GROMACS .gro file of C-alpha atoms in nm:
model
  430
    1MET     CA    1  -0.369   7.698  -2.698
    2LYS     CA    2  -0.087   7.520  -2.521
    3GLU     CA    3   0.035   7.217  -2.709
    4GLU     CA    4   0.048   6.895  -2.510
    5LYS     CA    5   0.076   6.523  -2.582
    6THR     CA    6  -0.278   6.385  -2.596
    7LEU     CA    7  -0.248   6.115  -2.864
    8ILE     CA    8  -0.141   5.752  -2.853
    9VAL     CA    9   0.013   5.788  -3.199
   10ASP     CA   10   0.108   6.151  -3.269
   11VAL     CA   11   0.065   6.339  -3.594
   12ASP     CA   12   0.417   6.272  -3.723
   13GLU     CA   13   0.439   5.913  -3.599
   14MET     CA   14   0.389   5.607  -3.818
   15PRO     CA   15   0.210   5.295  -3.690
   16SER     CA   16   0.330   4.949  -3.784
   17ALA     CA   17   0.231   4.824  -4.130
   18PRO     CA   18  -0.060   4.595  -4.027
   19GLN     CA   19  -0.201   4.858  -3.791
   20TRP     CA   20  -0.161   5.124  -4.058
   21VAL     CA   21  -0.389   4.934  -4.297
   22PHE     CA   22  -0.663   4.871  -4.042
   23LEU     CA   23  -0.652   5.225  -3.904
   24SER     CA   24  -0.671   5.373  -4.255
   25PHE     CA   25  -0.968   5.154  -4.348
   26GLN     CA   26  -1.142   5.275  -4.034
   27HIS     CA   27  -1.120   5.631  -4.168
   28VAL     CA   28  -1.247   5.515  -4.507
   29PHE     CA   29  -1.556   5.367  -4.345
   30ALA     CA   30  -1.609   5.687  -4.145
   31MET     CA   31  -1.604   5.915  -4.449
   32PHE     CA   32  -1.751   5.685  -4.713
   33GLY     CA   33  -2.123   5.736  -4.654
   34ALA     CA   34  -2.114   6.116  -4.659
   35THR     CA   35  -1.858   6.138  -4.940
   36ILE     CA   36  -2.067   5.931  -5.182
   37LEU     CA   37  -2.398   6.085  -5.070
   38VAL     CA   38  -2.312   6.428  -5.209
   39PRO     CA   39  -2.259   6.311  -5.570
   40MET     CA   40  -2.565   6.088  -5.539
   41LEU     CA   41  -2.775   6.394  -5.447
   42THR     CA   42  -2.623   6.617  -5.715
   43GLY     CA   43  -2.618   6.354  -5.990
   44PHE     CA   44  -2.238   6.338  -6.025
   45PRO     CA   45  -2.035   6.014  -6.048
   46VAL     CA   46  -1.950   5.859  -5.710
   47SER     CA   47  -1.617   5.734  -5.843
   48VAL     CA   48  -1.501   6.090  -5.917
   49ALA     CA   49  -1.597   6.203  -5.567
   50LEU     CA   50  -1.392   5.920  -5.415
   51PHE     CA   51  -1.092   5.997  -5.636
   52ALA     CA   52  -1.114   6.370  -5.561
   53SER     CA   53  -1.147   6.295  -5.190
   54GLY     CA   54  -0.823   6.097  -5.186
   55ILE     CA   55  -0.626   6.331  -5.411
   56GLY     CA   56  -0.760   6.630  -5.218
   57THR     CA   57  -0.636   6.484  -4.890
   58PHE     CA   58  -0.290   6.433  -5.042
   59ILE     CA   59  -0.288   6.794  -5.167
   60TYR     CA   60  -0.397   6.923  -4.827
   61THR     CA   61  -0.130   6.719  -4.647
   62PHE     CA   62   0.138   6.852  -4.882
   63CYS     CA   63   0.024   7.214  -4.835
   64THR     CA   64   0.024   7.179  -4.455
   65LYS     CA   65   0.366   7.008  -4.449
   66GLY     CA   66   0.213   6.690  -4.306
   67LYS     CA   67   0.130   6.861  -3.976
   68VAL     CA   68  -0.249   6.816  -3.970
   69PRO     CA   69  -0.428   6.475  -3.978
   70VAL     CA   70  -0.724   6.598  -4.179
   71TYR     CA   71  -0.932   6.396  -4.423
   72LEU     CA   72  -1.114   6.583  -4.699
   73GLY     CA   73  -1.447   6.457  -4.828
   74SER     CA   74  -1.740   6.587  -5.032
   75SER     CA   75  -1.892   6.908  -4.894
   76PHE     CA   76  -2.266   6.921  -4.817
   77ALA     CA   77  -2.267   7.303  -4.805
   78TYR     CA   78  -2.275   7.342  -5.183
   79ILE     CA   79  -2.543   7.084  -5.266
   80THR     CA   80  -2.833   7.328  -5.306
   81ALA     CA   81  -2.629   7.587  -5.496
   82VAL     CA   82  -2.488   7.323  -5.732
   83ILE     CA   83  -2.828   7.167  -5.801
   84LEU     CA   84  -2.978   7.510  -5.876
   85ALA     CA   85  -2.687   7.601  -6.103
   86VAL     CA   86  -2.720   7.277  -6.301
   87GLU     CA   87  -3.098   7.319  -6.331
   88ALA     CA   88  -3.059   7.682  -6.443
   89MET     CA   89  -2.818   7.569  -6.716
   90GLY     CA   90  -3.055   7.298  -6.839
   91GLY     CA   91  -2.842   7.013  -6.707
   92ASP     CA   92  -2.507   7.164  -6.809
   93ILE     CA   93  -2.252   7.143  -6.525
   94SER     CA   94  -2.040   7.433  -6.654
   95ALA     CA   95  -2.169   7.690  -6.403
   96ALA     CA   96  -2.143   7.446  -6.113
   97GLN     CA   97  -1.787   7.337  -6.186
   98THR     CA   98  -1.665   7.688  -6.266
   99GLY     CA   99  -1.823   7.817  -5.945
  100LEU     CA  100  -1.653   7.550  -5.734
  101ILE     CA  101  -1.317   7.619  -5.897
  102LEU     CA  102  -1.360   7.988  -5.808
  103VAL     CA  103  -1.452   7.892  -5.450
  104GLY     CA  104  -1.119   7.712  -5.423
  105LEU     CA  105  -0.944   8.024  -5.549
  106ILE     CA  106  -1.132   8.235  -5.292
  107TYR     CA  107  -0.985   8.012  -5.021
  108VAL     CA  108  -0.638   8.076  -5.159
  109ALA     CA  109  -0.701   8.453  -5.176
  110VAL     CA  110  -0.818   8.462  -4.814
  111ALA     CA  111  -0.513   8.258  -4.714
  112ILE     CA  112  -0.281   8.509  -4.881
  113ILE     CA  113  -0.451   8.796  -4.696
  114ILE     CA  114  -0.408   8.611  -4.366
  115LYS     CA  115  -0.043   8.549  -4.449
  116CYS     CA  116   0.012   8.923  -4.508
  117VAL     CA  117  -0.191   9.053  -4.212
  118GLY     CA  118  -0.075   8.793  -3.960
  119LYS     CA  119  -0.238   8.533  -3.735
  120ASP     CA  120  -0.250   8.694  -3.390
  121TRP     CA  121  -0.603   8.820  -3.453
  122ILE     CA  122  -0.735   8.463  -3.449
  123ASP     CA  123  -0.723   8.425  -3.070
  124LYS     CA  124  -0.891   8.762  -3.026
  125LEU     CA  125  -1.157   8.686  -3.285
  126LEU     CA  126  -1.216   8.328  -3.166
  127PRO     CA  127  -1.184   8.307  -2.785
  128PRO     CA  128  -1.308   7.994  -2.600
  129ILE     CA  129  -1.656   8.142  -2.548
  130VAL     CA  130  -1.697   8.149  -2.928
  131ILE     CA  131  -1.506   7.834  -3.016
  132GLY     CA  132  -1.679   7.610  -2.758
  133PRO     CA  133  -2.038   7.667  -2.874
  134MET     CA  134  -1.922   7.665  -3.238
  135ILE     CA  135  -1.779   7.317  -3.196
  136ALA     CA  136  -2.090   7.201  -3.011
  137VAL     CA  137  -2.305   7.323  -3.301
  138ILE     CA  138  -2.085   7.137  -3.552
  139GLY     CA  139  -2.140   6.808  -3.368
  140LEU     CA  140  -2.502   6.854  -3.264
  141GLY     CA  141  -2.593   6.994  -3.605
  142LEU     CA  142  -2.516   6.650  -3.748
  143ALA     CA  143  -2.719   6.469  -3.481
  144GLY     CA  144  -3.034   6.465  -3.691
  145ASN     CA  145  -2.855   6.280  -3.972
  146ALA     CA  146  -2.728   6.016  -3.729
  147VAL     CA  147  -3.071   5.962  -3.573
  148THR     CA  148  -3.243   5.941  -3.912
  149ASN     CA  149  -2.991   5.683  -4.033
  150THR     CA  150  -3.045   5.468  -3.724
  151GLY     CA  151  -3.417   5.452  -3.796
  152PHE     CA  152  -3.522   5.605  -3.466
  153VAL     CA  153  -3.805   5.799  -3.628
  154VAL     CA  154  -4.183   5.790  -3.621
  155ASP     CA  155  -4.309   5.461  -3.766
  156GLY     CA  156  -3.950   5.344  -3.800
  157ASP     CA  157  -3.863   4.977  -3.857
  158VAL     CA  158  -3.738   4.788  -3.551
  159ALA     CA  159  -3.469   4.594  -3.740
  160PRO     CA  160  -3.256   4.897  -3.833
  161MET     CA  161  -3.291   5.025  -3.477
  162ILE     CA  162  -3.158   4.699  -3.334
  163ILE     CA  163  -2.867   4.697  -3.580
  164ALA     CA  164  -2.783   5.059  -3.498
  165ILE     CA  165  -2.793   4.988  -3.123
  166VAL     CA  166  -2.564   4.687  -3.158
  167THR     CA  167  -2.322   4.882  -3.379
  168PHE     CA  168  -2.314   5.169  -3.128
  169LEU     CA  169  -2.265   4.941  -2.827
  170VAL     CA  170  -1.985   4.744  -2.993
  171ALA     CA  171  -1.800   5.067  -3.076
  172ALA     CA  172  -1.863   5.208  -2.727
  173PHE     CA  173  -1.751   4.897  -2.536
  174ILE     CA  174  -1.442   4.840  -2.749
  175SER     CA  175  -1.346   5.206  -2.725
  176SER     CA  176  -1.382   5.214  -2.347
  177GLN     CA  177  -1.302   4.858  -2.235
  178ALA     CA  178  -1.076   4.691  -2.491
  179LYS     CA  179  -0.698   4.681  -2.471
  180GLY     CA  180  -0.417   4.676  -2.722
  181PHE     CA  181  -0.477   4.716  -3.094
  182LEU     CA  182  -0.848   4.631  -3.063
  183LYS     CA  183  -0.901   4.950  -2.863
  184ILE     CA  184  -0.794   5.172  -3.151
  185VAL     CA  185  -1.016   5.016  -3.421
  186PRO     CA  186  -1.359   5.030  -3.252
  187PHE     CA  187  -1.540   5.157  -3.560
  188LEU     CA  188  -1.394   4.900  -3.798
  189VAL     CA  189  -1.503   4.616  -3.567
  190ALA     CA  190  -1.842   4.777  -3.504
  191ILE     CA  191  -1.912   4.814  -3.877
  192VAL     CA  192  -1.818   4.452  -3.946
  193VAL     CA  193  -2.044   4.331  -3.663
  194GLY     CA  194  -2.326   4.563  -3.774
  195TYR     CA  195  -2.289   4.453  -4.137
  196ILE     CA  196  -2.305   4.083  -4.047
  197LEU     CA  197  -2.614   4.148  -3.835
  198ALA     CA  198  -2.772   4.343  -4.121
  199LEU     CA  199  -2.707   4.046  -4.352
  200CYS     CA  200  -2.886   3.824  -4.102
  201PHE     CA  201  -3.184   4.061  -4.103
  202GLY     CA  202  -3.182   4.060  -4.483
  203ILE     CA  203  -3.156   4.437  -4.528
  204VAL     CA  204  -2.829   4.446  -4.724
  205ASP     CA  205  -2.876   4.509  -5.098
  206LEU     CA  206  -2.599   4.322  -5.283
  207SER     CA  207  -2.739   4.374  -5.632
  208GLY     CA  208  -2.495   4.657  -5.701
  209VAL     CA  209  -2.201   4.432  -5.615
  210ALA     CA  210  -2.296   4.176  -5.879
  211LYS     CA  211  -2.332   4.442  -6.148
  212ALA     CA  212  -2.013   4.633  -6.066
  213ASP     CA  213  -1.692   4.584  -6.265
  214TRP     CA  214  -1.364   4.502  -6.094
  215PHE     CA  215  -1.181   4.779  -6.279
  216SER     CA  216  -1.329   5.099  -6.417
  217ILE     CA  217  -1.190   5.447  -6.472
  218PRO     CA  218  -1.377   5.724  -6.289
  219SER     CA  219  -1.607   5.923  -6.517
  220PHE     CA  220  -1.417   6.251  -6.499
  221ALA     CA  221  -1.532   6.576  -6.660
  222PHE     CA  222  -1.290   6.825  -6.814
  223PRO     CA  223  -1.321   7.179  -6.955
  224PHE     CA  224  -1.200   7.038  -7.286
  225SER     CA  225  -1.269   6.728  -7.495
  226MET     CA  226  -1.094   6.405  -7.400
  227PRO     CA  227  -1.079   6.080  -7.600
  228ASP     CA  228  -1.240   5.764  -7.460
  229LEU     CA  229  -1.012   5.548  -7.247
  230PHE     CA  230  -1.073   5.178  -7.177
  231GLY     CA  231  -1.433   5.224  -7.283
  232THR     CA  232  -1.490   5.520  -7.051
  233SER     CA  233  -1.638   5.837  -7.201
  234PHE     CA  234  -1.539   6.157  -7.023
  235ARG     CA  235  -1.787   6.439  -6.976
  236GLU     CA  236  -1.707   6.788  -7.102
  237TYR     CA  237  -1.796   7.134  -6.969
  238HIS     CA  238  -1.671   7.487  -7.037
  239PHE     CA  239  -1.570   7.774  -6.813
  240TYR     CA  240  -1.873   7.994  -6.750
  241PHE     CA  241  -1.886   8.314  -6.544
  242GLY     CA  242  -2.253   8.407  -6.556
  243PRO     CA  243  -2.495   8.471  -6.265
  244GLU     CA  244  -2.550   8.097  -6.212
  245THR     CA  245  -2.179   8.068  -6.132
  246LEU     CA  246  -2.159   8.379  -5.914
  247ALA     CA  247  -2.452   8.258  -5.700
  248ILE     CA  248  -2.232   7.973  -5.571
  249LEU     CA  249  -1.949   8.196  -5.443
  250PRO     CA  250  -2.110   8.336  -5.123
  251VAL     CA  251  -2.130   7.982  -4.986
  252ALA     CA  252  -1.752   8.010  -4.935
  253ILE     CA  253  -1.828   8.224  -4.627
  254VAL     CA  254  -2.004   7.922  -4.478
  255THR     CA  255  -1.731   7.671  -4.553
  256ILE     CA  256  -1.445   7.896  -4.441
  257SER     CA  257  -1.622   7.936  -4.106
  258GLU     CA  258  -1.666   7.558  -4.087
  259HIS     CA  259  -1.300   7.515  -4.182
  260ILE     CA  260  -1.189   7.722  -3.883
  261GLY     CA  261  -1.427   7.537  -3.652
  262ASP     CA  262  -1.319   7.192  -3.770
  263HIS     CA  263  -0.951   7.274  -3.726
  264THR     CA  264  -1.019   7.411  -3.380
  265VAL     CA  265  -1.191   7.085  -3.286
  266LEU     CA  266  -0.908   6.874  -3.425
  267GLY     CA  267  -0.649   7.095  -3.258
  268LYS     CA  268  -0.815   7.046  -2.922
  269ILE     CA  269  -0.822   6.669  -2.972
  270CYS     CA  270  -0.455   6.659  -3.074
  271GLY     CA  271  -0.336   6.909  -2.813
  272LYS     CA  272  -0.211   7.147  -3.083
  273ASN     CA  273  -0.304   7.480  -3.237
  274PHE     CA  274  -0.329   7.408  -3.607
  275LEU     CA  275  -0.453   7.761  -3.679
  276LYS     CA  276  -0.106   7.883  -3.581
  277ASN     CA  277   0.109   7.586  -3.680
  278PRO     CA  278   0.113   7.519  -3.972
  279GLY     CA  279  -0.125   7.815  -3.980
  280LEU     CA  280  -0.470   7.902  -4.107
  281ASP     CA  281  -0.317   8.030  -4.430
  282ARG     CA  282  -0.171   7.688  -4.512
  283THR     CA  283  -0.483   7.492  -4.411
  284LEU     CA  284  -0.700   7.721  -4.625
  285ILE     CA  285  -0.467   7.686  -4.922
  286GLY     CA  286  -0.474   7.307  -4.885
  287ASP     CA  287  -0.853   7.300  -4.866
  288GLY     CA  288  -0.891   7.553  -5.148
  289VAL     CA  289  -0.654   7.389  -5.394
  290ALA     CA  290  -0.812   7.049  -5.321
  291THR     CA  291  -1.157   7.191  -5.397
  292ALA     CA  292  -1.040   7.358  -5.718
  293VAL     CA  293  -0.873   7.037  -5.841
  294SER     CA  294  -1.182   6.831  -5.756
  295ALA     CA  295  -1.409   7.072  -5.942
  296PHE     CA  296  -1.172   7.079  -6.241
  297LEU     CA  297  -1.207   6.699  -6.264
  298GLY     CA  298  -1.586   6.720  -6.243
  299GLY     CA  299  -1.613   6.642  -5.872
  300PRO     CA  300  -1.777   6.817  -5.574
  301ALA     CA  301  -1.619   7.070  -5.340
  302ASN     CA  302  -1.399   6.924  -5.068
  303THR     CA  303  -1.414   6.998  -4.697
  304THR     CA  304  -1.263   6.874  -4.373
  305TYR     CA  305  -1.465   6.583  -4.235
  306GLY     CA  306  -1.600   6.584  -3.880
  307GLU     CA  307  -1.656   6.208  -3.901
  308ASN     CA  308  -1.282   6.149  -3.932
  309THR     CA  309  -1.211   6.403  -3.659
  310GLY     CA  310  -1.444   6.199  -3.439
  311VAL     CA  311  -1.244   5.884  -3.517
  312ILE     CA  312  -0.924   6.058  -3.404
  313GLY     CA  313  -1.097   6.186  -3.091
  314LEU     CA  314  -1.206   5.839  -2.983
  315THR     CA  315  -0.904   5.635  -3.089
  316LYS     CA  316  -0.637   5.896  -3.001
  317ILE     CA  317  -0.460   5.799  -3.326
  318GLY     CA  318  -0.373   6.127  -3.498
  319SER     CA  319  -0.110   6.004  -3.742
  320VAL     CA  320  -0.109   6.187  -4.073
  321TYR     CA  321   0.019   5.862  -4.225
  322VAL     CA  322  -0.316   5.703  -4.136
  323THR     CA  323  -0.526   5.976  -4.300
  324CYS     CA  324  -0.301   5.961  -4.608
  325GLY     CA  325  -0.341   5.583  -4.607
  326ALA     CA  326  -0.717   5.634  -4.615
  327ALA     CA  327  -0.671   5.876  -4.904
  328GLY     CA  328  -0.474   5.615  -5.095
  329ILE     CA  329  -0.746   5.356  -5.034
  330ALA     CA  330  -1.011   5.603  -5.156
  331VAL     CA  331  -0.820   5.656  -5.481
  332LEU     CA  332  -0.787   5.279  -5.534
  333LEU     CA  333  -1.157   5.229  -5.460
  334SER     CA  334  -1.246   5.488  -5.723
  335PHE     CA  335  -1.096   5.248  -5.982
  336CYS     CA  336  -1.238   4.930  -5.826
  337GLY     CA  337  -1.611   4.922  -5.878
  338LYS     CA  338  -1.662   4.587  -5.703
  339ILE     CA  339  -1.509   4.685  -5.369
  340ALA     CA  340  -1.668   5.028  -5.377
  341ALA     CA  341  -2.004   4.858  -5.433
  342VAL     CA  342  -1.952   4.636  -5.127
  343ILE     CA  343  -1.879   4.938  -4.909
  344SER     CA  344  -2.173   5.122  -5.064
  345SER     CA  345  -2.395   4.834  -4.956
  346ILE     CA  346  -2.335   4.905  -4.586
  347PRO     CA  347  -2.683   4.996  -4.457
  348ALA     CA  348  -2.749   5.346  -4.326
  349CYS     CA  349  -2.842   5.207  -3.984
  350VAL     CA  350  -2.489   5.068  -3.938
  351LEU     CA  351  -2.331   5.404  -4.024
  352GLY     CA  352  -2.594   5.577  -3.810
  353GLY     CA  353  -2.510   5.374  -3.500
  354MET     CA  354  -2.145   5.469  -3.542
  355SER     CA  355  -2.228   5.833  -3.617
  356ILE     CA  356  -2.403   5.878  -3.283
  357LEU     CA  357  -2.067   5.827  -3.117
  358LEU     CA  358  -1.866   6.025  -3.372
  359TYR     CA  359  -2.086   6.335  -3.373
  360GLY     CA  360  -2.127   6.321  -2.996
  361VAL     CA  361  -1.750   6.327  -2.949
  362ILE     CA  362  -1.726   6.643  -3.159
  363ALA     CA  363  -1.998   6.819  -2.957
  364SER     CA  364  -1.845   6.708  -2.629
  365ASN     CA  365  -1.514   6.860  -2.728
  366GLY     CA  366  -1.690   7.195  -2.749
  367LEU     CA  367  -1.796   7.157  -2.385
  368ARG     CA  368  -1.444   7.050  -2.297
  369ILE     CA  369  -1.302   7.375  -2.437
  370LEU     CA  370  -1.537   7.578  -2.218
  371ILE     CA  371  -1.444   7.375  -1.911
  372ASP     CA  372  -1.069   7.382  -1.974
  373ALA     CA  373  -1.077   7.758  -2.030
  374GLN     CA  374  -1.287   7.798  -1.712
  375VAL     CA  375  -1.541   8.016  -1.892
  376ASP     CA  376  -1.754   8.187  -1.627
  377PHE     CA  377  -2.123   8.154  -1.710
  378ASN     CA  378  -2.215   8.371  -1.416
  379LYS     CA  379  -2.119   8.655  -1.650
  380GLN     CA  380  -2.418   8.759  -1.859
  381ARG     CA  381  -2.190   8.836  -2.153
  382ASN     CA  382  -2.073   8.475  -2.181
  383LEU     CA  383  -2.423   8.341  -2.125
  384ILE     CA  384  -2.563   8.560  -2.404
  385ILE     CA  385  -2.295   8.466  -2.657
  386ALA     CA  386  -2.326   8.090  -2.595
  387SER     CA  387  -2.707   8.099  -2.585
  388ALA     CA  388  -2.739   8.291  -2.911
  389MET     CA  389  -2.493   8.065  -3.093
  390LEU     CA  390  -2.658   7.742  -2.979
  391VAL     CA  391  -3.014   7.852  -3.061
  392ILE     CA  392  -2.927   8.001  -3.400
  393GLY     CA  393  -2.691   7.719  -3.494
  394LEU     CA  394  -2.929   7.439  -3.400
  395GLY     CA  395  -3.263   7.612  -3.455
  396GLY     CA  396  -3.252   7.615  -3.833
  397ALA     CA  397  -3.196   7.990  -3.864
  398VAL     CA  398  -3.128   8.110  -4.220
  399PHE     CA  399  -3.001   8.450  -4.333
  400PRO     CA  400  -3.035   8.525  -4.708
  401LEU     CA  401  -2.734   8.672  -4.887
  402GLY     CA  402  -2.912   8.731  -5.215
  403GLY     CA  403  -3.010   8.492  -5.489
  404SER     CA  404  -2.988   8.129  -5.378
  405ALA     CA  405  -2.705   8.191  -5.129
  406THR     CA  406  -2.776   8.184  -4.756
  407LEU     CA  407  -2.600   8.170  -4.423
  408SER     CA  408  -2.717   7.903  -4.182
  409GLY     CA  409  -2.609   7.647  -3.925
  410THR     CA  410  -2.250   7.659  -3.807
  411ALA     CA  411  -2.152   7.952  -4.027
  412LEU     CA  412  -2.433   8.178  -3.909
  413ALA     CA  413  -2.377   8.077  -3.545
  414ALA     CA  414  -2.005   8.148  -3.582
  415ILE     CA  415  -2.066   8.494  -3.725
  416VAL     CA  416  -2.316   8.574  -3.450
  417GLY     CA  417  -2.067   8.461  -3.185
  418VAL     CA  418  -1.781   8.663  -3.333
  419VAL     CA  419  -1.996   8.978  -3.363
  420LEU     CA  420  -2.135   8.950  -3.009
  421ASN     CA  421  -1.787   8.889  -2.872
  422LEU     CA  422  -1.668   9.210  -3.038
  423ILE     CA  423  -1.959   9.437  -2.947
  424LEU     CA  424  -2.043   9.321  -2.595
  425PRO     CA  425  -1.797   9.488  -2.355
  426GLU     CA  426  -1.580   9.263  -2.141
  427LYS     CA  427  -1.597   9.403  -1.789
  428SER     CA  428  -1.637   9.288  -1.435
  429GLU     CA  429  -1.995   9.222  -1.334
  430GLN     CA  430  -2.126   9.287  -0.988
   0.00000   0.00000   0.00000
């Protein structure tokens, strides 16, 4: 992939101080809903997920030498495996946390192998005909979540729909018509407008804000006993390597595939090839170490966030200083219960209206890769690869790996695309 200047503020450039704050908060709003949803579904503390998200992003940035504007948030891929592991252990999180720590180490092991073998195989393994549909599946695979959040469902309430529409239109018009600084903070403005409208409709629940403390230490969990601190009791677990733990490990195949796809999307947006510079080995190490640290502290697995990639795609602000600023804000929020509660009170319809644009941008970048590479769909080979990936990736296909582990969605589509690309001969067609 030829590197070219496509950003207003490049990866290594720093915006002015006021802009830096607003741009970073925009990324916080983009990641917040998904990052706190994972611990809510798995029963883990939201504050720990926020802290791990911020620290994980710092770790990733350090490992990649500040060359990739990635934000790491809570991974959805491990939800089912973690819930099953906790249930199998009678509520004990030892198997879940040990499994996630091992997943992080698997990332590091794969990175070391890539470092030893080399990186040239990446272009051969992931040509545009595989990358394009993979990226489209990543974006479109999230479409259902966006639509559900907006309320556009059977017997849905009209109020959330109106709020979602207004939020979407504000973001769309500012992104396409505004000038100056306003043009690069469309989501921040859209969320504020949507939130005010939601208050007018009376669908914002502020009860959590009143109950929240201004300062509170995240409820970490450690594999050893820790004394109480400022009235906070820390959870304890122990390292456990039984079958409940091992059942989590195959999910790493899914998230490594998603990791490659997400970095390909971001690379296309930024006009760079992050899989070669700083390299897939470094990005995997950053992601893996961040996940292991998060799990060690009692948090969920980390993963690169498509929502934040969508923000970069629309604003053309790819500064790593901005994503690190968002990480710093996330860490501060993990200690400030009151502010975190305010952000948590943002209705799903507001985030849904914004997500329509974010997820659509990701999917559209997949089409852009196919167009830029001039992929010829008159060739049956290309048509077969793209068709199979789209149907399997978006059709809900699931391939069991044994136990509770499965391959599905983006990961399964990616594997199908890679295999078809390798076994279908590339030759001229009459």
